[in-house]
Amino acid sequence: MKLNIKKRCNEVGCRELIERRETYCEKHKGVVDKRYNDYRNKYDREYISFYRSPSWRKKRKEALRRDNWICKDCEQAGLYQIAEEVHHIIEVKDDWKKRLDIDNLVSLCKLCHNKRHNR
């Protein structure tokens, strides 16, 4: 006699029982597909390859040198923190043409960069 053993849906917090060969319950199948597509669209190949390009690395270093490797947000608060990251004021995904515009770049420490992105 073969047992019909079920498992829980892989969605965090869902307690729905499903067949072992399935991954998500009916309620979460579409939601997970949408999240995957949103992620895929956000991080497309062109976007990823830009941040690995020599032109970006050169422009990034130029922005850090211009700002003397000091976080501009911390400097406004009267603190001096080493800038490790360069932030696009107008995001690359919003305006591709401004991706290498030096006036669209600002040097930030990791903490300030995360604050700007609400992370």
mmCIF file of C-alpha atoms in Angstrom, residues 3-113:
data_model
loop_
_atom_site.group_PDB
_atom_site.id
_atom_site.type_symbol
_atom_site.label_atom_id
_atom_site.label_comp_id
_atom_site.label_asym_id
_atom_site.label_seq_id
_atom_site.Cartn_x
_atom_site.Cartn_y
_atom_site.Cartn_z
ATOM 1 C CA LEU A 3 1.072 6.258 1.395
ATOM 2 C CA ASN A 4 -0.084 9.643 0.170
ATOM 3 C CA ILE A 5 2.324 11.817 2.162
ATOM 4 C CA LYS A 6 1.878 15.566 1.804
ATOM 5 C CA LYS A 7 4.121 18.485 2.666
ATOM 6 C CA ARG A 8 3.665 22.177 3.450
ATOM 7 C CA CYS A 9 3.709 24.933 0.835
ATOM 8 C CA ASN A 10 7.183 26.531 0.496
ATOM 9 C CA GLU A 11 5.782 30.050 1.036
ATOM 10 C CA VAL A 12 6.915 31.362 4.412
ATOM 11 C CA GLY A 13 4.101 31.126 6.950
ATOM 12 C CA CYS A 14 1.752 29.085 4.747
ATOM 13 C CA ARG A 15 0.457 25.891 6.382
ATOM 14 C CA GLU A 16 -1.386 24.539 3.333
ATOM 15 C CA LEU A 17 -0.657 20.867 2.607
ATOM 16 C CA ILE A 18 0.263 19.996 -0.962
ATOM 17 C CA GLU A 19 1.481 16.984 -2.943
ATOM 18 C CA ARG A 20 5.171 16.161 -2.491
ATOM 19 C CA ARG A 21 6.019 16.902 -6.134
ATOM 20 C CA GLU A 22 4.526 20.422 -5.887
ATOM 21 C CA THR A 23 6.375 23.461 -4.563
ATOM 22 C CA TYR A 24 3.603 25.958 -3.742
ATOM 23 C CA CYS A 25 -0.106 25.729 -3.022
ATOM 24 C CA GLU A 26 -2.634 27.142 -5.510
ATOM 25 C CA LYS A 27 -2.855 30.387 -3.548
ATOM 26 C CA HIS A 28 0.889 31.109 -3.831
ATOM 27 C CA LYS A 29 1.798 29.779 -7.297
ATOM 28 C CA GLY A 30 0.975 33.031 -9.113
ATOM 29 C CA VAL A 31 2.427 35.261 -6.403
ATOM 30 C CA VAL A 32 5.811 33.536 -6.542
ATOM 31 C CA ASP A 33 5.901 33.731 -10.352
ATOM 32 C CA LYS A 34 5.173 37.472 -10.193
ATOM 33 C CA ARG A 35 7.935 38.027 -7.603
ATOM 34 C CA TYR A 36 10.411 36.130 -9.784
ATOM 35 C CA ASN A 37 9.484 38.155 -12.876
ATOM 36 C CA ASP A 38 9.740 41.426 -10.938
ATOM 37 C CA TYR A 39 13.211 40.416 -9.708
ATOM 38 C CA ARG A 40 14.270 39.328 -13.184
ATOM 39 C CA ASN A 41 13.086 42.578 -14.759
ATOM 40 C CA LYS A 42 14.762 44.658 -12.072
ATOM 41 C CA TYR A 43 18.119 42.974 -12.534
ATOM 42 C CA ASP A 44 18.288 42.433 -16.260
ATOM 43 C CA ARG A 45 21.548 41.672 -18.031
ATOM 44 C CA GLU A 46 22.193 45.197 -19.279
ATOM 45 C CA TYR A 47 21.758 46.656 -15.788
ATOM 46 C CA ILE A 48 24.094 44.102 -14.191
ATOM 47 C CA SER A 49 26.732 44.364 -16.913
ATOM 48 C CA PHE A 50 26.780 48.180 -16.534
ATOM 49 C CA TYR A 51 27.954 47.928 -12.914
ATOM 50 C CA ARG A 52 30.751 45.577 -13.994
ATOM 51 C CA SER A 53 31.913 47.759 -16.894
ATOM 52 C CA PRO A 54 35.251 49.616 -17.013
ATOM 53 C CA SER A 55 33.408 52.859 -17.832
ATOM 54 C CA TRP A 56 31.407 52.647 -14.564
ATOM 55 C CA ARG A 57 34.472 51.773 -12.500
ATOM 56 C CA LYS A 58 36.331 54.757 -13.967
ATOM 57 C CA LYS A 59 33.411 57.152 -13.365
ATOM 58 C CA ARG A 60 32.911 55.779 -9.832
ATOM 59 C CA LYS A 61 36.550 56.461 -8.953
ATOM 60 C CA GLU A 62 36.269 59.942 -10.477
ATOM 61 C CA ALA A 63 33.268 60.716 -8.231
ATOM 62 C CA LEU A 64 35.073 59.434 -5.130
ATOM 63 C CA ARG A 65 38.127 61.568 -5.931
ATOM 64 C CA ARG A 66 35.952 64.649 -6.552
ATOM 65 C CA ASP A 67 34.354 64.176 -3.104
ATOM 66 C CA ASN A 68 37.736 63.435 -1.445
ATOM 67 C CA TRP A 69 36.499 59.963 -0.437
ATOM 68 C CA ILE A 70 34.172 61.549 2.157
ATOM 69 C CA CYS A 71 30.509 60.641 2.591
ATOM 70 C CA LYS A 72 28.506 63.703 1.582
ATOM 71 C CA ASP A 73 25.503 62.916 3.820
ATOM 72 C CA CYS A 74 27.731 62.505 6.888
ATOM 73 C CA GLU A 75 29.634 65.670 5.978
ATOM 74 C CA GLN A 76 26.387 67.669 5.989
ATOM 75 C CA ALA A 77 25.756 66.359 9.520
ATOM 76 C CA GLY A 78 29.231 67.518 10.614
ATOM 77 C CA LEU A 79 30.761 64.025 10.595
ATOM 78 C CA TYR A 80 33.605 62.710 8.467
ATOM 79 C CA GLN A 81 33.129 59.169 7.281
ATOM 80 C CA ILE A 82 34.968 57.402 4.473
ATOM 81 C CA ALA A 83 32.826 57.002 1.360
ATOM 82 C CA GLU A 84 32.849 53.440 0.046
ATOM 83 C CA GLU A 85 29.985 53.658 -2.422
ATOM 84 C CA VAL A 86 28.758 55.953 -5.173
ATOM 85 C CA HIS A 87 25.035 56.638 -5.402
ATOM 86 C CA HIS A 88 23.039 57.659 -8.483
ATOM 87 C CA ILE A 89 20.825 60.590 -7.471
ATOM 88 C CA ILE A 90 18.495 59.758 -10.364
ATOM 89 C CA GLU A 91 18.500 55.968 -10.477
ATOM 90 C CA VAL A 92 19.871 54.143 -13.520
ATOM 91 C CA LYS A 93 16.562 52.320 -13.977
ATOM 92 C CA ASP A 94 14.747 55.688 -14.090
ATOM 93 C CA ASP A 95 17.065 57.442 -16.567
ATOM 94 C CA TRP A 96 19.605 55.274 -18.384
ATOM 95 C CA LYS A 97 21.214 58.319 -20.051
ATOM 96 C CA LYS A 98 22.391 59.731 -16.708
ATOM 97 C CA ARG A 99 24.219 56.575 -15.619
ATOM 98 C CA LEU A 100 27.664 58.103 -16.273
ATOM 99 C CA ASP A 101 26.816 61.760 -15.590
ATOM 100 C CA ILE A 102 29.219 62.933 -12.863
ATOM 101 C CA ASP A 103 26.657 65.490 -11.643
ATOM 102 C CA ASN A 104 24.240 62.615 -10.969
ATOM 103 C CA LEU A 105 26.688 60.840 -8.629
ATOM 104 C CA VAL A 106 27.349 61.340 -4.934
ATOM 105 C CA SER A 107 29.847 59.546 -2.672
ATOM 106 C CA LEU A 108 28.343 57.873 0.402
ATOM 107 C CA CYS A 109 29.312 55.510 3.213
ATOM 108 C CA LYS A 110 27.496 52.167 3.298
ATOM 109 C CA LEU A 111 25.128 53.255 6.066
ATOM 110 C CA CYS A 112 24.004 56.424 4.245
ATOM 111 C CA HIS A 113 23.670 54.539 0.960
#
